[in-house]
Coordinates of C-alpha atoms in Angstrom, one line a residue:
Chain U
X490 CA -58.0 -24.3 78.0
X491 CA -55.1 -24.4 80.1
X492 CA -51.5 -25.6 78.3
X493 CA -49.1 -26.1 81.3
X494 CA -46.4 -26.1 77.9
X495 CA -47.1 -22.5 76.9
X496 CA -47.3 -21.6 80.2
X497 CA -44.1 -23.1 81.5
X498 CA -42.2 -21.3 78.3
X499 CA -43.7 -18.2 78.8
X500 CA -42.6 -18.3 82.3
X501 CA -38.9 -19.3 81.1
X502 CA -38.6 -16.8 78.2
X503 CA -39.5 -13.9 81.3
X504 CA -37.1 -15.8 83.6
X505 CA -34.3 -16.2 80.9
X506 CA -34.7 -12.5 80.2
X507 CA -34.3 -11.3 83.8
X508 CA -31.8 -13.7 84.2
X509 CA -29.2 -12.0 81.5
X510 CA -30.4 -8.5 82.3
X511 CA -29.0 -9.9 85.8
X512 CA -25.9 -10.2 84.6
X513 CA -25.1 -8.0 82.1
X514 CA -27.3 -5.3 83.5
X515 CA -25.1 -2.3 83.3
X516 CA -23.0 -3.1 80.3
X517 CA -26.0 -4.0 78.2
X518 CA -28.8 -2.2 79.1
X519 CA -27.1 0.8 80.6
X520 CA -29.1 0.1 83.5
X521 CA -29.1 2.9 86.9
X522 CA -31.4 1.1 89.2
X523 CA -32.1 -2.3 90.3
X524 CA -32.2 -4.8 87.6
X525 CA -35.7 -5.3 86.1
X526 CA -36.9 -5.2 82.7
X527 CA -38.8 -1.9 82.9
X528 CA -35.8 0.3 84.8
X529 CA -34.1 0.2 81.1
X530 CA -35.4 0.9 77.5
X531 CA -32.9 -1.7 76.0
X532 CA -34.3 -4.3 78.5
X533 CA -38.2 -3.5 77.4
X534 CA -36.5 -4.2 74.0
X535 CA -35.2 -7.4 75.0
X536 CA -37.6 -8.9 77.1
X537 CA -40.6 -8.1 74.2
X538 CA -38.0 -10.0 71.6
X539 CA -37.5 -12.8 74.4
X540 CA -41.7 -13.6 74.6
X541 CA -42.3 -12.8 70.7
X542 CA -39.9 -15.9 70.3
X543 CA -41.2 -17.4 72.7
X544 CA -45.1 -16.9 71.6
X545 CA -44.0 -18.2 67.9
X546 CA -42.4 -21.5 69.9
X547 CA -45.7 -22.7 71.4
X548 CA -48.1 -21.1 68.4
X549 CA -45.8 -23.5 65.5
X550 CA -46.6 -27.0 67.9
X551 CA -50.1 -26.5 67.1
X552 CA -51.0 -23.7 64.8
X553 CA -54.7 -24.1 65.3
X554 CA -54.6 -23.1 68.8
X555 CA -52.0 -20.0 68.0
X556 CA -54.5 -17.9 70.3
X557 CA -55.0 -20.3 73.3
X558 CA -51.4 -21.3 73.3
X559 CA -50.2 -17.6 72.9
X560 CA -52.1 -16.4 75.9
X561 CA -50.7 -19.0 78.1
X562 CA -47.3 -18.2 77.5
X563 CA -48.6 -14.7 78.1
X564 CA -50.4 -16.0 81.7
X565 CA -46.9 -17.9 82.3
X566 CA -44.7 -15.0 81.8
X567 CA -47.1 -12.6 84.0
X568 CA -47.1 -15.3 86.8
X569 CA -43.1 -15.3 86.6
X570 CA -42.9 -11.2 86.2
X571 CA -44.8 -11.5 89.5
X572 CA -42.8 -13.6 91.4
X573 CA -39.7 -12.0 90.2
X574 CA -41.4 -8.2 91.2
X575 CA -41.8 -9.4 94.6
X576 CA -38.7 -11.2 95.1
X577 CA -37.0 -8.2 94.0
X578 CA -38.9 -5.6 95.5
X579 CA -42.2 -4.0 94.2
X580 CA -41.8 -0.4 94.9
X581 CA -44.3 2.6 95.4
X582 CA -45.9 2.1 92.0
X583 CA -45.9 -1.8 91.7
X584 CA -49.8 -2.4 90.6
X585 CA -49.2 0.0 87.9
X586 CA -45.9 -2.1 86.7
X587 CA -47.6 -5.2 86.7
X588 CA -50.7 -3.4 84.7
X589 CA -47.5 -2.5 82.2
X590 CA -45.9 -5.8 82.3
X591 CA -49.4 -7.6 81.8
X592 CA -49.6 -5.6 78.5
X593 CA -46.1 -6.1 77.2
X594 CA -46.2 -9.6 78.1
X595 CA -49.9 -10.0 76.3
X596 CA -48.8 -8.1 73.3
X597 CA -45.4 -9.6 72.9
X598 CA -46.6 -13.3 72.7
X599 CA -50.3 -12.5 71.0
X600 CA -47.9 -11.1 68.5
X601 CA -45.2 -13.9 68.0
X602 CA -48.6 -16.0 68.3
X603 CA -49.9 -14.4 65.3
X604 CA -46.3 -14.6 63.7
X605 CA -45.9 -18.5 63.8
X606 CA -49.5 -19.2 62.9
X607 CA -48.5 -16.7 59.9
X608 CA -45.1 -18.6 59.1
X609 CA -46.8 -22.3 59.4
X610 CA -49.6 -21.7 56.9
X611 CA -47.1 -19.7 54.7
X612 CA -45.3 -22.8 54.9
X613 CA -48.4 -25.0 54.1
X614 CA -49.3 -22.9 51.2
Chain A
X1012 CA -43.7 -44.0 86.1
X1013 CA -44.6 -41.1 83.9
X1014 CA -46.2 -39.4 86.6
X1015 CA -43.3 -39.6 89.0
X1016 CA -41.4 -37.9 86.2
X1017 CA -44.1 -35.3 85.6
X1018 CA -44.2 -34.6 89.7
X1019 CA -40.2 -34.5 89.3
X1020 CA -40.3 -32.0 86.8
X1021 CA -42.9 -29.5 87.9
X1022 CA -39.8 -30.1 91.7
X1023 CA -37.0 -28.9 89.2
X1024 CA -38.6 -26.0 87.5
X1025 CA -39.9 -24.5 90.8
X1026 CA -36.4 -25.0 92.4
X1027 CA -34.9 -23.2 89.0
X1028 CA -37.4 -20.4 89.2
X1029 CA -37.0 -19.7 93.2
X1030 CA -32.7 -19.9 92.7
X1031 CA -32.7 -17.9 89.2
X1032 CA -34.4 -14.4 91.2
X1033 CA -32.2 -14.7 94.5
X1034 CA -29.2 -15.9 92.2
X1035 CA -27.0 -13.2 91.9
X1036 CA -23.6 -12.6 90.1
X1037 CA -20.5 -14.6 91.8
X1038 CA -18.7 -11.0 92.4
X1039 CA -22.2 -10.1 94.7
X1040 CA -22.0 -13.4 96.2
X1041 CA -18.3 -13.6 97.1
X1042 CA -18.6 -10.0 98.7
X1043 CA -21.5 -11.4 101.5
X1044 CA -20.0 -11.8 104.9
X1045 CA -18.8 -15.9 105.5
X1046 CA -20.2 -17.5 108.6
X1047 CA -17.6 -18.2 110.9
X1048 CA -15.7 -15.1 109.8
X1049 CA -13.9 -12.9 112.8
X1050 CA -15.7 -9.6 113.6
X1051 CA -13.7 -6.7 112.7
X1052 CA -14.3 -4.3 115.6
X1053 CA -13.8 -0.6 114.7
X1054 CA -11.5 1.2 117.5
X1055 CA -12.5 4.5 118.5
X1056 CA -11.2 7.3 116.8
X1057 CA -11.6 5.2 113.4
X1058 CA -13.5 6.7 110.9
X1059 CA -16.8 4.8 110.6
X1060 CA -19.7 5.2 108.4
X1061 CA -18.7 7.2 105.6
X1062 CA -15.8 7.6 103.5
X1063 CA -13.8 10.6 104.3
X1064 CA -14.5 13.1 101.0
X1065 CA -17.2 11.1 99.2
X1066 CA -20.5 11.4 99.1
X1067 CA -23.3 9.0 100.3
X1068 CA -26.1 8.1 99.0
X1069 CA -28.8 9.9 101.7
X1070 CA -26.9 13.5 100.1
X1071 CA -27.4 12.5 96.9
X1072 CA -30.8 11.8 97.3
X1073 CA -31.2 15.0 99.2
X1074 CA -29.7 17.0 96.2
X1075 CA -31.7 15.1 94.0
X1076 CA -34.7 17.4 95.7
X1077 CA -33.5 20.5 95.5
X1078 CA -35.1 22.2 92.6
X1079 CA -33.1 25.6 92.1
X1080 CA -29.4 26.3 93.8
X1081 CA -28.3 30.2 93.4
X1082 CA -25.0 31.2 94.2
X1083 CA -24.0 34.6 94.8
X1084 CA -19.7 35.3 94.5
X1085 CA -17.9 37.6 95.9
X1086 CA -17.2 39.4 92.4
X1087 CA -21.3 40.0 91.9
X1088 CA -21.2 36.8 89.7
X1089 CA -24.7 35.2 90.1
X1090 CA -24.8 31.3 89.2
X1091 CA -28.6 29.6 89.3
X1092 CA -28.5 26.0 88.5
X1093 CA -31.8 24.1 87.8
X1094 CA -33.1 20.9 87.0
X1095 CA -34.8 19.6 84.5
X1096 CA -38.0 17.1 84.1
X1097 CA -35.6 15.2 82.0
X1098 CA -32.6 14.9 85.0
X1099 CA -30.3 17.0 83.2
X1100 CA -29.4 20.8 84.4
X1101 CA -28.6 24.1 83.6
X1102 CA -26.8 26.7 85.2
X1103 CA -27.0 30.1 83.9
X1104 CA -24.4 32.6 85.2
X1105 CA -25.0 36.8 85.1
X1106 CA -22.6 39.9 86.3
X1107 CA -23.5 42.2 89.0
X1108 CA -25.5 43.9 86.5
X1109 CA -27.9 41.2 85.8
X1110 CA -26.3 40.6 82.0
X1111 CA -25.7 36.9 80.6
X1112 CA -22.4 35.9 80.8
X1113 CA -22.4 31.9 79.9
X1114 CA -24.9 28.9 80.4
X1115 CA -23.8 25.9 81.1
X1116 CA -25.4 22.6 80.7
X1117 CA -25.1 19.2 81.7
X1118 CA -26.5 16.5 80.0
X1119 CA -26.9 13.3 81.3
X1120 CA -28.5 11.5 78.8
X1121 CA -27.0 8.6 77.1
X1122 CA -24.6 9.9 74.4
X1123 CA -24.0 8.4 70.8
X1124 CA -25.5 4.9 72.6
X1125 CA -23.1 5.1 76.0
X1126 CA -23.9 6.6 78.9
X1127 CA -21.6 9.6 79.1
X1128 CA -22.2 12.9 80.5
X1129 CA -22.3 15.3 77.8
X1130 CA -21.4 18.9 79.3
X1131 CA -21.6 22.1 77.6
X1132 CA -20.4 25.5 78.4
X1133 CA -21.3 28.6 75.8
X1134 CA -20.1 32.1 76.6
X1135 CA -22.1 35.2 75.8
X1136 CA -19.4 35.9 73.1
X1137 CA -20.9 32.6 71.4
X1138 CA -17.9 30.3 71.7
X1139 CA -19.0 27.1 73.1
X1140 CA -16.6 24.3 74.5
X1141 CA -18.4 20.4 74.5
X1142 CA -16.9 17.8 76.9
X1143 CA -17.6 14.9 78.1
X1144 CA -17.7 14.2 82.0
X1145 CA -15.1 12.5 84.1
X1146 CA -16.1 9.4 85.3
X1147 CA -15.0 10.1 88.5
X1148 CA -17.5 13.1 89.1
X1149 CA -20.9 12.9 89.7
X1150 CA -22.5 16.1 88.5
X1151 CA -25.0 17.6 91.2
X1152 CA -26.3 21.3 90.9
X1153 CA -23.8 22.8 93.0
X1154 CA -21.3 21.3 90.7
X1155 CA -22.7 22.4 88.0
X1156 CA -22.6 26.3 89.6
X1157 CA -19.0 26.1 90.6
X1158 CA -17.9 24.3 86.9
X1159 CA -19.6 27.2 85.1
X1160 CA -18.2 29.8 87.0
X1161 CA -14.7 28.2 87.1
X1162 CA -14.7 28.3 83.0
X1163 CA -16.3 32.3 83.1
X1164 CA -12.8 32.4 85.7
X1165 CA -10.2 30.3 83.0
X1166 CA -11.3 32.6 79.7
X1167 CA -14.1 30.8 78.9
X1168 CA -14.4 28.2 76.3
X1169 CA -11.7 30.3 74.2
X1170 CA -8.4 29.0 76.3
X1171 CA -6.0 28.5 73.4
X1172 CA -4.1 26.0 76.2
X1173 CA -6.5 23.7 76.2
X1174 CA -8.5 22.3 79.3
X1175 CA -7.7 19.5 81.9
X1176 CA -9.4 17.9 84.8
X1177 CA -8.1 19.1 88.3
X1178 CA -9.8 18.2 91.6
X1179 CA -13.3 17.2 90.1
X1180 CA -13.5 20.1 87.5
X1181 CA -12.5 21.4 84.2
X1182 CA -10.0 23.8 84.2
X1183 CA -7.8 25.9 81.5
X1184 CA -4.6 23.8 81.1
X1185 CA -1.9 26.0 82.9
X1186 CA -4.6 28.2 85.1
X1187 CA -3.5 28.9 88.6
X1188 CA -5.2 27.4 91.5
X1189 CA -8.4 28.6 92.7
X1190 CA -11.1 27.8 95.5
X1191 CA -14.2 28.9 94.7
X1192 CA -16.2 28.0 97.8
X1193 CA -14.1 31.1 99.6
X1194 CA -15.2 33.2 96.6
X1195 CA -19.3 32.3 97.8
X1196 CA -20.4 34.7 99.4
X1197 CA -24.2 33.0 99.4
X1198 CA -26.0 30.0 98.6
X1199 CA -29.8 29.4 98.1
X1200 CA -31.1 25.8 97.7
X1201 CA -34.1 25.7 96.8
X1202 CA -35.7 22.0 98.0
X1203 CA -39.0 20.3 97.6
X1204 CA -42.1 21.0 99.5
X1205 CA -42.1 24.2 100.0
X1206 CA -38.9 24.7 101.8
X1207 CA -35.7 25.8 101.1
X1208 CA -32.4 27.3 102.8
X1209 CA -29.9 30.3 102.4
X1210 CA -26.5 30.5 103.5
X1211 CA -24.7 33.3 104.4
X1212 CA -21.0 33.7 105.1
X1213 CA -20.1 35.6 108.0
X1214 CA -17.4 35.9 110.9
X1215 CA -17.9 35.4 114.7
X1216 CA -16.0 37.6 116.9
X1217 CA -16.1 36.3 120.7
X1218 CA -19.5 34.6 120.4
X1219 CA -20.6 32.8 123.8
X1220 CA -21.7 29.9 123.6
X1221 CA -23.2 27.5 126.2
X1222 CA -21.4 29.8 128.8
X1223 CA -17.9 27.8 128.5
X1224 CA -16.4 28.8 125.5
X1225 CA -16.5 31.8 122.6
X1226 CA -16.7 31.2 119.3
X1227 CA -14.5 33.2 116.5
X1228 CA -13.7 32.9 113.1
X1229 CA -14.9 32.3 109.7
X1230 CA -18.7 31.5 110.0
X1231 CA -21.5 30.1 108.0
X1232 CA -25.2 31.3 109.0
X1233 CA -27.9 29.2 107.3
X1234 CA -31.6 29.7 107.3
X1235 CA -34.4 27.4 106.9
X1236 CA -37.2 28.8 104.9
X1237 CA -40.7 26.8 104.9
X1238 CA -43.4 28.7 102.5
X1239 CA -41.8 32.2 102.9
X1240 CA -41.5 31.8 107.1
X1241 CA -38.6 31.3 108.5
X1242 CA -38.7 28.2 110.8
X1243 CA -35.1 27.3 112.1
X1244 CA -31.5 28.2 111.6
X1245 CA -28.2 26.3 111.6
X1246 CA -24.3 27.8 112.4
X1247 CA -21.5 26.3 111.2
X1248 CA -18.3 27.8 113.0
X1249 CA -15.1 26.1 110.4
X1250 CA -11.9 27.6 113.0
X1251 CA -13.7 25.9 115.6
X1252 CA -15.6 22.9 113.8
X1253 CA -18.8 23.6 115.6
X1254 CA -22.2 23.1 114.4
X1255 CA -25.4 24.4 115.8
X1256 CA -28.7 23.8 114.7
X1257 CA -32.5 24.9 116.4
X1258 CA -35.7 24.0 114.4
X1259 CA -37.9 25.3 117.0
X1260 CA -40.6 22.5 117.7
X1261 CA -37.9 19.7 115.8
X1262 CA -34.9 19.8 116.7
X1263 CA -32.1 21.8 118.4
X1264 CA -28.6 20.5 119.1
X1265 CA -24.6 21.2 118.6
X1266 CA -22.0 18.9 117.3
X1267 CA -18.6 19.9 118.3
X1268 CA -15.2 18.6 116.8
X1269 CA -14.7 16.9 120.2
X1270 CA -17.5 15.0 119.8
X1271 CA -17.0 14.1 116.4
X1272 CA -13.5 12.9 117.7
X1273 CA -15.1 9.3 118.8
X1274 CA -15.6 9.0 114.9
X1275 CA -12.2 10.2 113.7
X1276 CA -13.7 13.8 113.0
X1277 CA -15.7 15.2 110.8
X1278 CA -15.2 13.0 107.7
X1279 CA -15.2 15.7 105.1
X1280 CA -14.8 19.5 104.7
X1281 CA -17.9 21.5 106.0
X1282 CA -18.8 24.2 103.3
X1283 CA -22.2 25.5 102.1
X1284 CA -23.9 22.9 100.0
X1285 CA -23.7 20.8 102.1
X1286 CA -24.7 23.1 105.5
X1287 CA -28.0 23.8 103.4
X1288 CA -28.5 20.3 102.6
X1289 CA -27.8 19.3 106.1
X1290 CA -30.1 21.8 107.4
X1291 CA -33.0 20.5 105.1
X1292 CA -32.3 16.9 106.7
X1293 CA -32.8 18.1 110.2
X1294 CA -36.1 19.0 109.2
X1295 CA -36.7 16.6 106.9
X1296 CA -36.1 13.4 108.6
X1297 CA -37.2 14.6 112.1
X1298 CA -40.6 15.3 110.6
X1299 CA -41.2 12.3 108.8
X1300 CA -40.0 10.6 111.9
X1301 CA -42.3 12.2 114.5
X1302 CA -44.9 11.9 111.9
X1303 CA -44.4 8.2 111.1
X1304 CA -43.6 7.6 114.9
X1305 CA -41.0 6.0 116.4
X1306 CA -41.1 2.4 115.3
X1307 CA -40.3 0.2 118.5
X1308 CA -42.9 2.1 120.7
X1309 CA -45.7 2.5 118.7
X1310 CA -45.7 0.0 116.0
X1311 CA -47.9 -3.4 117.5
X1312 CA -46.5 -6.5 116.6
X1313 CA -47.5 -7.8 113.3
X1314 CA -49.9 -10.3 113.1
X1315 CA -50.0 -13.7 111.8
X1316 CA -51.7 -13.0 108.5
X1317 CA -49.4 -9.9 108.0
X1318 CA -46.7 -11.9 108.6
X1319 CA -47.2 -14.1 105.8
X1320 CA -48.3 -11.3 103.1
X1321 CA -45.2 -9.9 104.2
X1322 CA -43.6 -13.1 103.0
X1323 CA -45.6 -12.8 99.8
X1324 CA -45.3 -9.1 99.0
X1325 CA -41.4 -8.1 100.2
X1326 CA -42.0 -4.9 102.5
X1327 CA -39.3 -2.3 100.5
X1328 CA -40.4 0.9 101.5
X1329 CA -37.8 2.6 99.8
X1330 CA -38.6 5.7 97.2
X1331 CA -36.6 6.1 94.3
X1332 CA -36.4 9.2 92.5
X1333 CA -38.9 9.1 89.4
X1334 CA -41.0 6.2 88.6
X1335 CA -40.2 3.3 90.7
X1336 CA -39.9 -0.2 88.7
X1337 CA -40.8 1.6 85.5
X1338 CA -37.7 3.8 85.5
X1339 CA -37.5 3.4 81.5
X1340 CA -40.2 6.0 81.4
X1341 CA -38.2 8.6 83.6
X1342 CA -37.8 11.1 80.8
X1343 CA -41.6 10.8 79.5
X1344 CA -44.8 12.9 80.4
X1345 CA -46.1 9.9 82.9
X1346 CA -42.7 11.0 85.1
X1347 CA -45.2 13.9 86.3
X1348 CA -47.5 11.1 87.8
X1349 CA -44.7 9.4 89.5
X1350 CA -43.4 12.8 91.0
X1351 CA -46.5 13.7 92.7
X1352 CA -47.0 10.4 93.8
X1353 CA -43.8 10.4 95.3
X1354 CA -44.6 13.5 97.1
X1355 CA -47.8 12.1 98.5
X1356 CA -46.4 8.9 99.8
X1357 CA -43.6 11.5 101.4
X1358 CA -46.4 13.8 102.4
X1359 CA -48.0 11.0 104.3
X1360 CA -45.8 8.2 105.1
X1361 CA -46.8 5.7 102.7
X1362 CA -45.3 3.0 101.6
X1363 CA -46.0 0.7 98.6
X1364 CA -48.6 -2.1 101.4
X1365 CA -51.0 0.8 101.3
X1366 CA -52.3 -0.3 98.2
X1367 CA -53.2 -3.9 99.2
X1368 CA -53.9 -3.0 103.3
X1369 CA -56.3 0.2 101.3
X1370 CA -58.1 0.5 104.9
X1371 CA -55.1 1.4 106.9
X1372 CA -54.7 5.0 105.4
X1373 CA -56.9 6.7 103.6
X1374 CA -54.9 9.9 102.3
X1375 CA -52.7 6.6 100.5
X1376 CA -55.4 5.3 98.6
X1377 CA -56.3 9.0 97.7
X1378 CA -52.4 9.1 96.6
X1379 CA -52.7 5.3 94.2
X1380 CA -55.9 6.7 92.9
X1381 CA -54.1 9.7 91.6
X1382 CA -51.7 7.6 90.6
X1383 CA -53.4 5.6 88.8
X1384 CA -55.7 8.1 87.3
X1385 CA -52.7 10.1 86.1
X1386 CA -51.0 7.3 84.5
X1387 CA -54.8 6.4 83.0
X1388 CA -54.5 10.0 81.5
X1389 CA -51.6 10.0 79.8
X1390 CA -49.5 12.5 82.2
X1391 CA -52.1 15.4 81.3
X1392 CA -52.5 15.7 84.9
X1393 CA -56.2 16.0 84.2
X1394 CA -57.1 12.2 84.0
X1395 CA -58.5 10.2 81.6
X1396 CA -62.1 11.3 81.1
X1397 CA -60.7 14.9 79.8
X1398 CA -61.8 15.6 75.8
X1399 CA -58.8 17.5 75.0
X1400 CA -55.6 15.4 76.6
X1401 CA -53.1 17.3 75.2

């Protein structure tokens, strides 16, 4: 049940995201603390669009395995919101930001999942 | 062949993913020190550690936990300034006779999509003056005291001249110069855990001190208040920039401008804020240091296996006011579960490995839980097994 595909863009949309929050953390996002997707409203924002696009991606290749495919982009980006958290520091609270990032991340891509299984039958029909 | 390309790939994407969370941007990078670079040694009498006049960031954070800050002026004007769930504060400012004469708020939330301070000052005759805040000043709740009462001073929001920015406030275009710290005759900062300090001016007529020398002059007495007891007190003497502290059972000590000459003098002006906030760190720190212990003599040597989760899990201790990594749901219900939290890690020196080494404290795991069964609740502060959550 493992796609290494799904997983490997799941990871990069997270990566991409915390990438460009990186860089244009305070002009963008209005950020105040360290960047990370969470610190920032606008960031939440962008890192949900980020794994919604990158849920429809992997869900399109193969619209009968929308589901599978959309949860391994969600397990990818999880294992990189990981990594990142402890490369940037966890903080006091950090098993209830990973509890919050596990549900963004699941949500975002089960819902751009749902969206490209959606736009390829609407394209069959 | 394809699987030499496969193996290659799975080298470059690990390689991309390890660089792209240490890369940061090339104005960071060019700012870290280059190897082979000449030390810069400092020369006594230069001023190290702080920049003369600003603040740092261990006073803001100390500010940042003071709940209520009263001052009293010499006219009878009382300002109170407090603060918000939200971050933003209020000051409200009465006569000797207890009547409203203006509020004053700041707001620090981002404004029409930027990230302005909004301030606003209403007088009890109802006119109201909106401003935005000067980039260059970082509203605290002493600020916040001393802005309000410098409008009540200028006319209020009324001033047909117009206002300006001078020295890090607002003033009425054309008003003449003022300093309002002479005009406090008390300050009362009311801090976090129970404690909080008042501070009193006085004078100092041919105090001895230490047997060698009397002290005159212009003197500010402050006292450290811990649940209604009255546990230390500190002296500021400004002719002879001498300060001298005793926390009976913490700390006792004196820091005289001599002294102080080693780091080109006391690097900013002495006045009550920052006597009350000082005072608070004495006791603060000294605390949390005796109660953490001191960590050369009586931390072991880590082991092998915490060596390598430290590796895995970076060991940042640091506390951030509000909800640490989740900082977008500052100004929600859930900040309550991050605030007591923070208080309990403060309470008993946690840091965030007690919630994977659960068996080296107890009282941390007790302070997760709550955490967690806060968050689980929805902020209530009752958890998430209660009927009526709201």
């Amino acid at each position: 049940m493992i796609r290494w595909t799904s997983v490997l863009v799941g990871g990069a949309a997270f990566t991409v995201a915390h990438l460009v929050q990186t860089l244009v953390w305070q002009t963008w996002f209005h950020g105040s603390y360290d960047p990370w997707f969470l610190n920032s409203g606008r960031a939440v924002v962008f890192t949900v669009a980020l794994l919604v696009v990158a849920g429809a991606i992997v869900s399109a290749a193969d619209w009968r395995e929308s589901i599978v495919r959309g949860a391994n982009a969600a397990a990818g980006a999880l294992a990189a919101m990981i990594i990142i958290l402890a490369v940037v520091g966890p903080g006091n609270l950090f098993p209830i930001v990973i509890a919050f990032g596990a549900v963004i991340a699941v949500t975002s891509t089960g819902a751009g999942a749902l969206a490209g299984w959606g736009m390829h039958r609407t394209m069959k029909t | 062949m394809m699987a030499i390309l496969r193996r290659a790939l799975w080298l470059v994407l690990i390689v991309a993913a390890v660089g792209a969370v240490t890369w940061r941007p090339p104005a960071l990078a060019e700012a870290q020190a280059q190897s082979g670079a000449a030390v810069r040694t400092a020369p006594a009498g230069h001023r190290v550690g702080a920049t003369p006049g600003k603040k740092g960031a261990t006073d803001y954070w100390l500010e940042s936990q003071t709940t209520r800050l009263t001052a009293k002026y010499n006219d009878g004007t009382t300002a109170v300034a407090g603060r918000g769930t939200d971050g933003n504060f209020e000051t409200k400012l009465s006569d000797r006779a207890g009547g409203d004469v203006g509020r004053f708020t700041v707001n620090r939330a981002a404004a029409d999509g930027g990230t302005d301070t909004v301030l606003h000052y209403a007088a009890r005759s109802g006119e109201a003056l909106y401003a935005y805040g000067e980039a260059n000043v970082r509203p605290t709740l002493a600020w916040a005291n001393t802005q309000a009462y410098s409008l009540s001073k200028d006319g209020g929001p009324a001033a047909a001249s117009g206002f300006e920015w001078r020295n890090g406030l607002m003033r009425r275009r054309g008003a003449g110069a003022r300093d309002v710290e002479q005009q406090l005759a008390e300050l009362h900062t009311e801090w976090s855990g129970g404690l909080s300090v008042r501070t009193a001016r006085g004078s100092a007529v041919n105090l001895q001190w230490n047997d060698r020398r009397s002290l005159n002059g212009e003197l500010l007495v402050s006292r450290l208040v811990r649940d209604g007891v009255q546990i230390g007190e500190a002296n500021w003497f400004a002719k002879e920039q001498v300060l001298i502290w005793n926390i009976p059972g913490v700390t006792a000590g004196s820091l005289t401008a001599e002294q102080m000459k080693t780091y080109g003098g006391w690097p900013f002006k002495p006045d009550a804020e920052w006597l009350n906030l000082q005072t608070l760190a004495f006791y603060h720190f000294k605390t949390a240091k005796d109660r953490q212990g001191a960590v050369a003599a009586r931390t072991p040597p880590p082991s092998r296996t915490r060596q390598v989760l430290d590796l895995l899990v970076a060991p940042v201790q640091a506390n951030e006011p509000g909800c640490d990594g989740l900082h977008w749901l500052d100004g929600t219900v859930l900040r309550f579960c991050c605030d007591v939290h923070d208080r309990c890690y403060e309470k008993y020196g946690c840091s965030s490995r007690s919630w994977w080494q659960f068996w080296s404290s107890w009282t941390c795991d007790l302070c997760n839980a709550g955490a967690v069964f806060c968050f689980a609740g929805g902020g209530n502060g009752k958890g998430p097994f209660h009927p009526f959550p709201f």
